[in-house]
mmCIF file of C-alpha atoms in Angstrom:
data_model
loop_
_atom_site.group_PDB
_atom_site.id
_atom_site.type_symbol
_atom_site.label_atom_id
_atom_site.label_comp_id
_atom_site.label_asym_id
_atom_site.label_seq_id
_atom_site.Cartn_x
_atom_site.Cartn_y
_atom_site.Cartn_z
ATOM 1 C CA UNK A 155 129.887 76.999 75.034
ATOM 2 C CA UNK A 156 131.835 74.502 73.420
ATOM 3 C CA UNK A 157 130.843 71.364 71.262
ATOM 4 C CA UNK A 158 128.500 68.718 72.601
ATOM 5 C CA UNK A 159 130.906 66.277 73.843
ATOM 6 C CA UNK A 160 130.292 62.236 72.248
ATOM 7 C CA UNK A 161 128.610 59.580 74.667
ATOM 8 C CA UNK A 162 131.052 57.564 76.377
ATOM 9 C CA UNK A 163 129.100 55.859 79.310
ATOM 10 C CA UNK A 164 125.233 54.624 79.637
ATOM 11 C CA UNK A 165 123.174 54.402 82.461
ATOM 12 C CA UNK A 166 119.773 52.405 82.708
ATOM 13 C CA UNK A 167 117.219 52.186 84.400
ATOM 14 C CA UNK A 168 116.620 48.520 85.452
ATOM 15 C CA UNK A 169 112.435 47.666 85.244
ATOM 16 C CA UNK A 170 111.043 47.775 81.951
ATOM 17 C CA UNK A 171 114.286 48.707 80.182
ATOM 18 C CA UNK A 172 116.322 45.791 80.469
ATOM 19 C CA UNK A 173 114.421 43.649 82.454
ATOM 20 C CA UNK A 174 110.669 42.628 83.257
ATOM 21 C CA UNK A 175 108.238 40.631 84.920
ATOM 22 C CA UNK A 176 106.065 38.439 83.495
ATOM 23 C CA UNK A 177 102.733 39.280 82.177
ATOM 24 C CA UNK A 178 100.031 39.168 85.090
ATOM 25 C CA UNK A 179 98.465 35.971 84.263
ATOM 26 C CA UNK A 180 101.685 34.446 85.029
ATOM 27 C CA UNK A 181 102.651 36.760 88.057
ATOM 28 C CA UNK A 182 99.184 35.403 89.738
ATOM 29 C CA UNK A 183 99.909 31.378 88.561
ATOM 30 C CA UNK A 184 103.143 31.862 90.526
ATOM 31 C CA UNK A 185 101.501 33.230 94.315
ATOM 32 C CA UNK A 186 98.306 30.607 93.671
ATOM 33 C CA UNK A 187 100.958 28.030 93.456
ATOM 34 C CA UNK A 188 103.364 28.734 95.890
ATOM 35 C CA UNK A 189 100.189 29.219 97.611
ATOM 36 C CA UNK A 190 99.231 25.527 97.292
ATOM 37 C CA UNK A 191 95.667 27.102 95.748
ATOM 38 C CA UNK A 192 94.421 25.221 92.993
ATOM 39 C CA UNK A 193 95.231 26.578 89.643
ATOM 40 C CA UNK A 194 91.368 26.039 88.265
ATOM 41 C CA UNK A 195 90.356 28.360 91.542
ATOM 42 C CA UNK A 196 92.440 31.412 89.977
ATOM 43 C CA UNK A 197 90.695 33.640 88.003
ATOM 44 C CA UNK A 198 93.329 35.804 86.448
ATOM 45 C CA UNK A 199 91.355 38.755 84.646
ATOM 46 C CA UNK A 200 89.168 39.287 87.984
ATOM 47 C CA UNK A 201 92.152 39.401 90.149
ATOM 48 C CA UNK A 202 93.918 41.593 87.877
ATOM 49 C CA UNK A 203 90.587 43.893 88.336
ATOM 50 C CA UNK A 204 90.660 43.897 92.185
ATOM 51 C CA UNK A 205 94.548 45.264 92.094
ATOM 52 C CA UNK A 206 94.139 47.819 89.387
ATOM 53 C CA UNK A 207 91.526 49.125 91.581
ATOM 54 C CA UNK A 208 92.810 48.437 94.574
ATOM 55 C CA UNK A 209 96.172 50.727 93.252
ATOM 56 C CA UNK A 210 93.656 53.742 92.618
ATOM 57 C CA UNK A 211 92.257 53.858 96.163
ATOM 58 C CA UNK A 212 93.489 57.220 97.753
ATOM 59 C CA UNK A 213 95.092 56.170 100.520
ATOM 60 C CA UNK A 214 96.842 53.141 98.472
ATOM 61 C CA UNK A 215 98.122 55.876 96.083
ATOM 62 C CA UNK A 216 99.496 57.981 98.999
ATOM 63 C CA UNK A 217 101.244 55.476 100.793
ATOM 64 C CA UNK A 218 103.543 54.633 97.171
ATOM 65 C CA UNK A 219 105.255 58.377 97.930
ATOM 66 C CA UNK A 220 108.982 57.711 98.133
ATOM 67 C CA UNK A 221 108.437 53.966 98.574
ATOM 68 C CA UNK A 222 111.405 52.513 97.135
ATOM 69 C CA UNK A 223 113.723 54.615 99.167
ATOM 70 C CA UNK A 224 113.763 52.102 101.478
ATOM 71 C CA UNK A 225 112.754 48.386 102.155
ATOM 72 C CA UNK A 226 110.583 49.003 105.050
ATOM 73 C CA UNK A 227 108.383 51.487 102.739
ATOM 74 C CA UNK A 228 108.153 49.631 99.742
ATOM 75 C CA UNK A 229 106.837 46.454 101.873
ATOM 76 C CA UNK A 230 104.805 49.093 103.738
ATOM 77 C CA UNK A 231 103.493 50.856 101.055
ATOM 78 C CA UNK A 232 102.641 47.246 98.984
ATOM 79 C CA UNK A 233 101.289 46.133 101.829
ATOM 80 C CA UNK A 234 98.379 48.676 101.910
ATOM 81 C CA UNK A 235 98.023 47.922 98.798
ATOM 82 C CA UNK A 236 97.450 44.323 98.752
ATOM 83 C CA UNK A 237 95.144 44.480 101.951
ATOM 84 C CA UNK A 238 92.566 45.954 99.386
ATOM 85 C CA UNK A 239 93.062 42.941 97.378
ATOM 86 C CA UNK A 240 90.158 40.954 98.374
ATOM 87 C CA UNK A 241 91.992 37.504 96.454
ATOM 88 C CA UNK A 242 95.281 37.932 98.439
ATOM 89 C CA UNK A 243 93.547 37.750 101.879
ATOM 90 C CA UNK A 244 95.782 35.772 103.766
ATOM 91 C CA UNK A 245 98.814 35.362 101.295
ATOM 92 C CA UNK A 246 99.818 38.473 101.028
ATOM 93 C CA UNK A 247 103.557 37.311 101.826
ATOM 94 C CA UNK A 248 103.708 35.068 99.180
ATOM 95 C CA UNK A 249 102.051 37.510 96.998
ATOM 96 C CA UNK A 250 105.001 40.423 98.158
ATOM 97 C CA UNK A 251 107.646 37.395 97.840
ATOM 98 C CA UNK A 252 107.737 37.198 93.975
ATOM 99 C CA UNK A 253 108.094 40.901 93.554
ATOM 100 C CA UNK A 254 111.324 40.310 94.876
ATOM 101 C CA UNK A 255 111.872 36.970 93.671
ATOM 102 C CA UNK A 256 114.728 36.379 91.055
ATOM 103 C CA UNK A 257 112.674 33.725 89.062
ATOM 104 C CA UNK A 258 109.807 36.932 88.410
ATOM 105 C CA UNK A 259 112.345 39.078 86.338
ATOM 106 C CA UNK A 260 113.869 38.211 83.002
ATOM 107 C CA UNK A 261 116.099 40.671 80.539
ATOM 108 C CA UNK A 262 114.502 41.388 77.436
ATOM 109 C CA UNK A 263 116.047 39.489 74.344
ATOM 110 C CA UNK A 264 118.167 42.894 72.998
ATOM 111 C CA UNK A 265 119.198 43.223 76.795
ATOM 112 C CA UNK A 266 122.311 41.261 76.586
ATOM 113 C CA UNK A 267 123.254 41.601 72.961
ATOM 114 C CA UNK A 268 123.745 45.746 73.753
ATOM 115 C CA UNK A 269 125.482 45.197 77.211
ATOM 116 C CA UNK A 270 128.032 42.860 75.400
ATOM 117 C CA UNK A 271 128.212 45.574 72.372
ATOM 118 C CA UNK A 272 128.871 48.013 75.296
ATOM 119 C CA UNK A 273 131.354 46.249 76.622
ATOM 120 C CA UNK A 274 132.687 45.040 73.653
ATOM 121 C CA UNK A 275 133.170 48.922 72.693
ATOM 122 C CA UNK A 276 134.779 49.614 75.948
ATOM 123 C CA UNK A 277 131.683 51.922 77.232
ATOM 124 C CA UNK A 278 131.293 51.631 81.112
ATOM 125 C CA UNK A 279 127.482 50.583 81.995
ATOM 126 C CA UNK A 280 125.732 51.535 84.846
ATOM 127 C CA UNK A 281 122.084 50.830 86.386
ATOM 128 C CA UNK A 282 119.947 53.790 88.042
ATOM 129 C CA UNK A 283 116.806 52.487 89.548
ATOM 130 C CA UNK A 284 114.085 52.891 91.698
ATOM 131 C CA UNK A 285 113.791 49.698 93.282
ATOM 132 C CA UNK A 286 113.650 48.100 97.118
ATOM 133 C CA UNK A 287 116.269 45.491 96.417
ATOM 134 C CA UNK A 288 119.640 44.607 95.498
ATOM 135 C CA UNK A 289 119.501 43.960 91.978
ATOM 136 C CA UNK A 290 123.566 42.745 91.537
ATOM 137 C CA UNK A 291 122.321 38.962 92.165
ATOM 138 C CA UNK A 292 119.259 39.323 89.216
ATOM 139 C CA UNK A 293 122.888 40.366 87.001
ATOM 140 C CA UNK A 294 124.460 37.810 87.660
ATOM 141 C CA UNK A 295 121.617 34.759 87.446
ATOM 142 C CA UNK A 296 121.678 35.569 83.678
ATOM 143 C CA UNK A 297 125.329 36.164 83.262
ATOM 144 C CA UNK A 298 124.977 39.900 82.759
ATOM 145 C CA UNK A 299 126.891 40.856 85.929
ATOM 146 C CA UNK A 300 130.647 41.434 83.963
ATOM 147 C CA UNK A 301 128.519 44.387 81.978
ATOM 148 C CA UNK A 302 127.776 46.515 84.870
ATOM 149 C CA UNK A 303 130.490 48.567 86.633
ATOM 150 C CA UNK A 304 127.733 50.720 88.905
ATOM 151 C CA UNK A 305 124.840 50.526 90.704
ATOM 152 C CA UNK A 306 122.913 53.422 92.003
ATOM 153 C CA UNK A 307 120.072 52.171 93.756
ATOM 154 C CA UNK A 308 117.216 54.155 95.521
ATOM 155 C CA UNK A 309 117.074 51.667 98.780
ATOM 156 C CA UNK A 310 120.626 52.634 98.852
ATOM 157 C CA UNK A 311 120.949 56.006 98.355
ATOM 158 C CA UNK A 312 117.677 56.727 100.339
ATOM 159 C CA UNK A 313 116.244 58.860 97.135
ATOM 160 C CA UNK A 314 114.394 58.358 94.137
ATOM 161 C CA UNK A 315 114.868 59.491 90.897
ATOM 162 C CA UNK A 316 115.124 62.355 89.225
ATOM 163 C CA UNK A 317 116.718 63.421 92.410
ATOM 164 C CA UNK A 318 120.629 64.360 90.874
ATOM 165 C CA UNK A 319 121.966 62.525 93.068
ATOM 166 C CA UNK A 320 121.407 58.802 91.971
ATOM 167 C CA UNK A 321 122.640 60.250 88.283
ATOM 168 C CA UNK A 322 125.764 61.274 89.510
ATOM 169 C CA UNK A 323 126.033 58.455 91.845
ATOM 170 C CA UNK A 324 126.330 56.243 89.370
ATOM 171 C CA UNK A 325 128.347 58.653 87.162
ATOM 172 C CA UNK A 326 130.975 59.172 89.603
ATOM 173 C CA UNK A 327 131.098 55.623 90.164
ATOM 174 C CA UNK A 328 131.587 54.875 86.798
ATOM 175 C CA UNK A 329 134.293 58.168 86.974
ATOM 176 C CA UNK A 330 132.096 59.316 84.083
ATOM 177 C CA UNK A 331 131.293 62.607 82.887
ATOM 178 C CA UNK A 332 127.411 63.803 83.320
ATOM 179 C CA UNK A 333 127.828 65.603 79.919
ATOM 180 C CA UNK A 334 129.662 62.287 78.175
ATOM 181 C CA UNK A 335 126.730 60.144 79.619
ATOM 182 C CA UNK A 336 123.531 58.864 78.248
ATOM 183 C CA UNK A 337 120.686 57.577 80.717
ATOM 184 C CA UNK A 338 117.848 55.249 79.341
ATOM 185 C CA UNK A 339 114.681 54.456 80.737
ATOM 186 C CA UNK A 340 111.228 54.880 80.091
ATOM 187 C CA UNK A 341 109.853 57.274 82.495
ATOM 188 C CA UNK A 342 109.695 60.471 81.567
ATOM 189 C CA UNK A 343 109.542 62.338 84.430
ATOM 190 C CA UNK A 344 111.889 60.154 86.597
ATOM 191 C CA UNK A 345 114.551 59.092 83.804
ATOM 192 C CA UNK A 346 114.408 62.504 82.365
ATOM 193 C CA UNK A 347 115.108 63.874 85.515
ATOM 194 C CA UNK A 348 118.936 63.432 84.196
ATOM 195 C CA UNK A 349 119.029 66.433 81.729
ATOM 196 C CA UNK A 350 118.958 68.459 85.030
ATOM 197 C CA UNK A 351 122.803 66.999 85.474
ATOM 198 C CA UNK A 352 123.514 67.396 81.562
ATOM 199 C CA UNK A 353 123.282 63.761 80.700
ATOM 200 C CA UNK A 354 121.443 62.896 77.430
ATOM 201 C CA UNK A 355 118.405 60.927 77.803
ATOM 202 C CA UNK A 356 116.803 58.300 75.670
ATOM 203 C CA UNK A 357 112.838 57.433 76.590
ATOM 204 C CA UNK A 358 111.623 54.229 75.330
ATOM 205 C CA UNK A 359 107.855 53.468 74.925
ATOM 206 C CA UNK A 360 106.156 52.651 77.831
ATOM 207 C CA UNK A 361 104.928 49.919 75.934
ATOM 208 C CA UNK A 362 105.427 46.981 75.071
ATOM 209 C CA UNK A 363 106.399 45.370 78.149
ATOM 210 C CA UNK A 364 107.715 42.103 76.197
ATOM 211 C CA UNK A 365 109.878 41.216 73.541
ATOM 212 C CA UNK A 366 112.709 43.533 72.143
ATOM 213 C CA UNK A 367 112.710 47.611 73.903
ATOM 214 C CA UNK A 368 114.346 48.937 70.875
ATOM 215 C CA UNK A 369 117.856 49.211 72.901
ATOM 216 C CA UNK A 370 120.090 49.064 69.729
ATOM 217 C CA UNK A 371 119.201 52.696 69.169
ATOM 218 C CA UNK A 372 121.812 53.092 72.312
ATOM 219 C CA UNK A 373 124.538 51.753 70.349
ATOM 220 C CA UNK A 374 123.727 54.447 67.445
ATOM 221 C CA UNK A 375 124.278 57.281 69.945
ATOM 222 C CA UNK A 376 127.454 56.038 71.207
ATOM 223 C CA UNK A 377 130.283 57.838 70.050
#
């Protein structure tokens, strides 16, 4: 009944929020040349085709359910999906390897500028995310690491988002309050799972997937 409190903690979701990978052209160049294939054989916009496809195939869409609340289901799940990938035949390791792969993720340029406001302001930060792997090393590679005080990750927890508990994971971690807490992401039904534990959400745009994700409007909501 009373007033609604200010934010004083953020949470984030990790993939296409503060960080992404690189447009597909480059996300092929990378497998064809840890590959050894030759670069001329690699025809990006045809490959592209088989895996958007490929991802629509029944089966391939039922074996994503609850993938990333593990490591043995995400690679299990991926890999039914990239056996209908008629170009990955026979590199479909390589081609699972730079999912994973440090060097295939990169913040987006207003990703450290509002951590370091964050911090600056005293906010705790923490990261919520569906995801298969530890993401404190991808931190730390680009000196972001000092910014996060929590991690709630699915492959940890053994749930996916909006399941409460990853939200208040990471809130209790941060010894937060759900209702003095803002989550951002840009999945509406999974990152807005967190009004169902009275944290405010903010949705960006699914698109676009490079340059700046509008994350400044964070710092405008924090009291």
């Amino acid at each position: 009944a009373g007033p609604v409190p200010p934010v004083e903690a953020v949470l984030f979701d990790f993939a296409n929020t503060l960080f992404r990978m690189p447009p597909t052209e480059e996300y092929l160049a990378w497998i064809w040349a840890k590959a050894g294939r030759d670069p001329e054989s690699l025809d990006a916009a045809a490959v592209a085709a088989q895996v958007h496809t490929a991802a629509e195939l029944p089966h391939v869409i039922a074996a994503q359910h609850h993938r990333d609340t593990s490591a043995e289901k995400h690679r299990l799940a991926t890999d039914t999906w990239f056996a209908e990938v008629p170009a990955f035949e026979g590199i479909e390791d390589i081609a699972y390897g730079a999912i994973g792969d440090i060097e295939s993720w990169l913040p987006y340029h207003d990703t450290e500028p509002v951590l370091r406001a964050l911090a600056e302001r005293g906010v705790p930060v923490g990261i919520v995310s569906d995801i298969p792997f530890d993401l404190r090393p991808f931190f730390a590679a680009h000196g972001l690491a000092d910014y996060v005080g929590a991690y709630a990750l699915s492959y940890e927890i053994g749930v996916e988002k909006p399941d409460p508990r990853m939200f208040l994971k990471a809130c209790a971690d941060l010894g937060a309050d759900p209702r003095r807490t803002l989550m951002v992401g840009d999945n509406a039904p999974r990152d807005g799972g967190a009004v169902a534990c009275n944290l405010r959400v903010l949705l960006l745009p699914a698109e676009p997937k490079t340059g700046e994700r509008g994350l400044e409007a964070v710092l405008r909501l924090v009291g």
